[in-house]
Short mmCIF file of N, CA and C in Angstrom, two decimals:
data_model
loop_
_atom_site.label_atom_id
_atom_site.label_comp_id
_atom_site.label_asym_id
_atom_site.label_seq_id
_atom_site.Cartn_x
_atom_site.Cartn_y
_atom_site.Cartn_z
N GLY A 4 108.23 40.32 150.57
CA GLY A 4 108.97 39.54 149.64
C GLY A 4 108.70 37.95 149.72
N MET A 5 107.46 37.85 150.11
CA MET A 5 107.02 36.27 150.16
C MET A 5 106.13 35.90 149.01
N ASN A 6 106.39 34.98 148.28
CA ASN A 6 105.61 34.63 147.21
C ASN A 6 104.31 34.15 147.66
N GLY A 7 103.04 34.67 147.18
CA GLY A 7 101.73 34.07 147.55
C GLY A 7 101.29 34.84 148.86
N TYR A 8 102.03 36.04 149.27
CA TYR A 8 101.64 36.56 150.54
C TYR A 8 100.37 37.40 150.16
N LYS A 9 99.40 37.25 151.36
CA LYS A 9 98.20 38.12 151.26
C LYS A 9 98.02 39.25 152.21
N CYS A 10 98.39 38.95 153.34
CA CYS A 10 98.49 39.95 154.35
C CYS A 10 99.10 39.41 155.78
N SER A 11 99.17 40.36 156.82
CA SER A 11 99.74 39.88 158.05
C SER A 11 99.37 40.88 159.11
N ALA A 12 99.41 40.57 160.28
CA ALA A 12 98.94 41.33 161.61
C ALA A 12 99.92 40.95 162.72
N VAL A 13 99.93 41.84 163.60
CA VAL A 13 100.62 41.85 164.73
C VAL A 13 99.76 42.09 165.91
N LEU A 14 99.54 41.17 167.00
CA LEU A 14 98.81 41.22 168.15
C LEU A 14 99.61 41.34 169.23
N GLY A 15 99.12 42.17 170.46
CA GLY A 15 99.83 42.12 171.76
C GLY A 15 99.49 40.70 172.43
N ARG A 16 100.01 40.35 173.62
CA ARG A 16 99.75 39.25 174.33
C ARG A 16 98.25 39.37 174.79
N ASP A 17 97.81 40.35 174.98
CA ASP A 17 96.35 40.63 175.49
C ASP A 17 95.26 40.24 174.22
N GLY A 18 95.89 40.21 173.06
CA GLY A 18 94.95 40.11 171.97
C GLY A 18 94.61 41.19 171.13
N GLY A 19 95.16 42.38 171.76
CA GLY A 19 94.90 43.63 171.03
C GLY A 19 95.75 43.89 169.76
N PHE A 20 95.01 44.57 168.85
CA PHE A 20 95.58 44.73 167.55
C PHE A 20 96.79 45.78 167.73
N VAL A 21 98.03 45.50 167.01
CA VAL A 21 99.15 46.34 167.33
C VAL A 21 99.51 46.96 165.86
N ALA A 22 99.66 46.04 164.84
CA ALA A 22 99.86 46.48 163.29
C ALA A 22 99.19 45.57 162.44
N GLY A 23 99.29 46.04 161.24
CA GLY A 23 98.73 45.00 160.11
C GLY A 23 99.17 45.53 158.78
N HIS A 24 99.11 44.57 157.67
CA HIS A 24 99.50 44.97 156.51
C HIS A 24 98.77 43.98 155.56
N THR A 25 98.16 44.66 154.17
CA THR A 25 97.65 43.80 153.35
C THR A 25 97.98 44.16 151.81
N ARG A 26 97.98 43.21 151.12
CA ARG A 26 97.93 43.44 149.72
C ARG A 26 96.57 43.71 148.95
N GLY A 27 95.60 43.68 149.72
CA GLY A 27 94.27 44.21 149.21
C GLY A 27 93.46 42.88 149.08
N HIS A 28 93.91 41.67 149.34
CA HIS A 28 93.06 40.31 149.05
C HIS A 28 92.14 40.26 150.13
N VAL A 29 92.65 40.69 151.41
CA VAL A 29 91.83 40.51 152.55
C VAL A 29 92.08 41.72 153.37
N PRO A 30 91.00 42.47 153.84
CA PRO A 30 91.21 43.47 154.94
C PRO A 30 91.85 43.12 156.14
N LYS A 31 92.88 43.90 156.44
CA LYS A 31 93.92 43.68 157.56
C LYS A 31 93.10 43.53 158.75
N GLU A 32 92.08 44.32 159.03
CA GLU A 32 91.18 44.16 160.24
C GLU A 32 90.54 42.90 160.36
N ARG A 33 89.96 42.40 159.25
CA ARG A 33 89.40 41.27 159.19
C ARG A 33 90.28 40.05 159.56
N PHE A 34 91.48 40.01 159.01
CA PHE A 34 92.45 39.02 159.31
C PHE A 34 92.89 39.16 160.83
N ALA A 35 93.11 40.31 161.27
CA ALA A 35 93.45 40.57 162.64
C ALA A 35 92.37 40.11 163.65
N GLN A 36 91.19 40.04 163.35
CA GLN A 36 90.09 39.51 164.07
C GLN A 36 90.09 38.03 164.06
N VAL A 37 90.43 37.36 163.04
CA VAL A 37 90.68 36.08 162.83
C VAL A 37 91.63 35.57 163.77
N LEU A 38 92.81 36.31 163.75
CA LEU A 38 94.14 35.95 164.65
C LEU A 38 93.61 35.98 166.09
N GLN A 39 92.93 37.19 166.32
CA GLN A 39 92.44 37.45 167.72
C GLN A 39 91.58 36.28 168.36
N ASP A 40 90.76 35.91 167.48
CA ASP A 40 89.69 34.81 167.88
C ASP A 40 90.58 33.42 168.05
N VAL A 41 91.40 33.02 167.26
CA VAL A 41 92.16 31.76 167.34
C VAL A 41 93.14 31.97 168.44
N TYR A 42 93.67 32.99 168.72
CA TYR A 42 94.74 33.18 169.72
C TYR A 42 93.96 33.17 171.18
N LEU A 43 92.91 33.84 171.41
CA LEU A 43 92.20 33.96 172.58
C LEU A 43 91.67 32.66 173.03
N CYS A 44 91.11 31.97 171.82
CA CYS A 44 90.51 30.64 172.09
C CYS A 44 91.57 29.57 172.46
N SER A 45 92.76 29.55 171.84
CA SER A 45 93.89 28.72 172.27
C SER A 45 94.41 29.04 173.63
N GLU A 46 94.42 30.22 173.99
CA GLU A 46 94.84 30.71 175.41
C GLU A 46 93.88 30.17 176.35
N ASP A 47 92.54 30.35 176.10
CA ASP A 47 91.64 29.83 177.04
C ASP A 47 91.78 28.19 177.11
N GLY A 48 91.74 27.60 176.03
CA GLY A 48 91.83 26.18 176.08
C GLY A 48 93.10 25.77 176.70
N GLY A 49 94.16 26.38 176.35
CA GLY A 49 95.35 26.12 177.31
C GLY A 49 95.33 26.18 178.69
N ARG A 50 94.75 27.27 179.14
CA ARG A 50 94.56 27.32 180.63
C ARG A 50 93.59 26.12 181.26
N LYS A 51 92.48 25.95 180.46
CA LYS A 51 91.69 24.80 180.95
C LYS A 51 92.26 23.59 181.03
N MET A 52 93.10 23.07 180.10
CA MET A 52 93.80 22.01 179.85
C MET A 52 95.11 21.90 180.60
N ASP A 53 95.48 23.00 181.16
CA ASP A 53 96.85 23.24 181.88
C ASP A 53 97.94 22.72 181.00
N ILE A 54 98.08 23.15 179.73
CA ILE A 54 99.11 22.86 178.81
C ILE A 54 100.02 24.01 178.49
N GLY A 55 99.69 25.28 178.97
CA GLY A 55 100.46 26.40 178.86
C GLY A 55 99.82 27.39 177.81
N THR A 56 100.88 28.19 177.41
CA THR A 56 100.38 29.16 176.50
C THR A 56 100.59 29.07 175.11
N PHE A 57 100.01 29.94 174.11
CA PHE A 57 100.09 29.75 172.63
C PHE A 57 101.72 30.06 172.37
N VAL A 58 102.06 29.07 171.35
CA VAL A 58 103.43 29.24 170.89
C VAL A 58 103.31 29.39 169.29
N SER A 59 102.68 28.50 168.66
CA SER A 59 102.66 28.58 167.23
C SER A 59 101.53 27.68 166.70
N GLY A 60 101.18 28.03 165.40
CA GLY A 60 100.15 27.16 164.84
C GLY A 60 100.17 27.51 163.32
N GLU A 61 99.50 26.52 162.58
CA GLU A 61 99.25 26.57 161.05
C GLU A 61 97.92 26.31 160.89
N LEU A 62 97.30 26.94 160.12
CA LEU A 62 95.76 26.68 159.71
C LEU A 62 95.50 26.69 158.28
N ASP A 63 94.92 25.88 157.80
CA ASP A 63 94.17 25.82 156.26
C ASP A 63 92.94 26.50 156.39
N THR A 64 92.62 27.61 155.50
CA THR A 64 91.49 28.25 155.49
C THR A 64 90.94 28.26 154.09
N PRO A 65 89.66 28.63 153.78
CA PRO A 65 89.16 28.84 152.49
C PRO A 65 89.88 29.74 151.78
N ILE A 66 90.43 30.79 152.39
CA ILE A 66 91.13 32.01 151.70
C ILE A 66 92.64 31.72 151.65
N GLY A 67 93.15 30.62 152.20
CA GLY A 67 94.62 30.35 152.28
C GLY A 67 95.15 29.87 153.61
N LYS A 68 96.40 29.76 153.49
CA LYS A 68 97.04 29.20 154.85
C LYS A 68 97.63 30.42 155.71
N VAL A 69 97.21 30.16 156.97
CA VAL A 69 97.69 31.08 158.12
C VAL A 69 98.90 30.40 158.90
N VAL A 70 99.87 31.19 159.07
CA VAL A 70 100.67 30.73 160.12
C VAL A 70 100.95 31.72 161.22
N MET A 71 100.90 31.29 162.41
CA MET A 71 100.83 32.14 163.71
C MET A 71 101.92 31.74 164.55
N SER A 72 102.67 32.67 165.10
CA SER A 72 103.74 32.47 166.17
C SER A 72 103.67 33.52 167.24
N GLU A 73 104.28 33.23 168.28
CA GLU A 73 104.50 34.10 169.43
C GLU A 73 105.91 34.41 169.41
N TRP A 74 106.25 35.73 169.72
CA TRP A 74 107.63 36.26 169.84
C TRP A 74 107.81 37.37 170.75
N LYS A 75 108.56 37.33 171.87
CA LYS A 75 108.75 38.27 172.72
C LYS A 75 107.43 39.10 173.09
N GLY A 76 106.35 38.37 173.48
CA GLY A 76 105.14 39.03 173.87
C GLY A 76 104.17 39.48 172.81
N TYR A 77 104.67 39.25 171.62
CA TYR A 77 103.80 39.51 170.44
C TYR A 77 103.19 38.25 169.69
N VAL A 78 102.22 38.35 169.20
CA VAL A 78 101.50 37.31 168.32
C VAL A 78 101.52 37.75 166.92
N PHE A 79 102.05 37.17 166.07
CA PHE A 79 101.85 37.49 164.52
C PHE A 79 101.42 36.33 163.79
N GLY A 80 100.69 36.88 162.65
CA GLY A 80 100.30 35.89 161.77
C GLY A 80 100.42 36.48 160.21
N ILE A 81 100.51 35.41 159.47
CA ILE A 81 100.73 35.72 158.11
C ILE A 81 99.80 34.82 157.17
N LEU A 82 99.06 35.46 156.21
CA LEU A 82 98.06 34.64 155.38
C LEU A 82 98.74 34.54 154.10
N GLY A 83 98.81 33.53 153.57
CA GLY A 83 99.36 33.17 152.19
C GLY A 83 98.57 32.40 151.39
N GLU A 84 98.74 32.41 150.04
CA GLU A 84 97.98 31.37 149.00
C GLU A 84 98.04 29.93 149.71
N SER A 85 96.92 29.22 149.34
CA SER A 85 96.55 27.89 149.75
C SER A 85 97.80 26.96 149.16
N THR A 86 98.40 27.43 148.21
CA THR A 86 99.33 26.50 147.52
C THR A 86 100.68 26.56 148.19
N LEU A 87 100.94 27.36 149.22
CA LEU A 87 102.20 27.38 150.01
C LEU A 87 102.42 26.28 150.70
N LYS A 88 103.71 25.81 150.76
CA LYS A 88 104.19 24.69 151.51
C LYS A 88 104.48 25.10 152.92
N HIS A 89 104.46 24.10 153.80
CA HIS A 89 104.84 24.13 155.11
C HIS A 89 106.32 24.87 155.30
N GLU A 90 107.09 24.47 154.42
CA GLU A 90 108.61 24.99 154.44
C GLU A 90 108.54 26.58 154.00
N GLU A 91 107.68 26.86 153.16
CA GLU A 91 107.68 28.29 152.78
C GLU A 91 107.01 29.12 153.91
N LEU A 92 106.02 28.70 154.57
CA LEU A 92 105.50 29.37 155.75
C LEU A 92 106.51 29.46 156.92
N GLY A 93 107.21 28.40 157.15
CA GLY A 93 108.21 28.44 158.12
C GLY A 93 109.34 29.51 157.76
N ALA A 94 109.75 29.50 156.53
CA ALA A 94 110.77 30.34 156.04
C ALA A 94 110.20 31.87 156.31
N ALA A 95 108.95 32.15 156.00
CA ALA A 95 108.42 33.50 156.18
C ALA A 95 108.37 33.99 157.67
N VAL A 96 107.96 33.07 158.47
CA VAL A 96 108.12 33.24 159.95
C VAL A 96 109.54 33.63 160.41
N GLU A 97 110.42 32.85 160.04
CA GLU A 97 111.87 33.17 160.38
C GLU A 97 112.17 34.60 159.76
N LYS A 98 111.79 34.89 158.44
CA LYS A 98 112.32 36.17 158.01
C LYS A 98 111.57 37.14 158.77
N PHE A 99 110.35 36.99 159.15
CA PHE A 99 109.57 38.17 159.91
C PHE A 99 110.24 38.27 161.26
N VAL A 100 110.53 37.26 162.01
CA VAL A 100 111.11 37.53 163.17
C VAL A 100 112.60 37.97 163.22
N ALA A 101 113.28 37.74 162.05
CA ALA A 101 114.57 38.33 161.92
C ALA A 101 114.38 39.88 161.80
N PHE A 102 113.51 40.24 160.85
CA PHE A 102 113.10 41.64 160.65
C PHE A 102 112.78 42.32 161.83
N LEU A 103 112.01 41.75 162.84
CA LEU A 103 111.45 42.33 164.09
C LEU A 103 112.74 42.45 165.06
N SER A 104 113.60 41.47 164.93
CA SER A 104 114.85 41.45 165.95
C SER A 104 115.76 42.60 165.75
N VAL A 105 115.76 43.21 164.52
CA VAL A 105 116.63 44.30 164.03
C VAL A 105 116.41 45.45 164.90
N GLY A 106 115.08 45.77 165.06
CA GLY A 106 114.69 47.00 165.76
C GLY A 106 114.78 46.90 167.25
#
């Protein structure tokens, strides 16, 4: 239900792929690999700098905007159109967390 949505993925805290979805713009496996790379790199950097673990992030990429967040041991990411605003991405994260909280 998000305007400009392209795909999403959920990873375990170990970086392993849990689930994904795409509208066909980007293969979910490719997007999951990008999330894994960003997440594992940030975890490694966080340990080296002693600043803690990954919490959230937002990236501008050539194929759109990515928002990532950690929730209850899972890391999830959503890819949307590059025209999306920060507030729209934040609302998508809140909606996704609310959806996951129901189960």
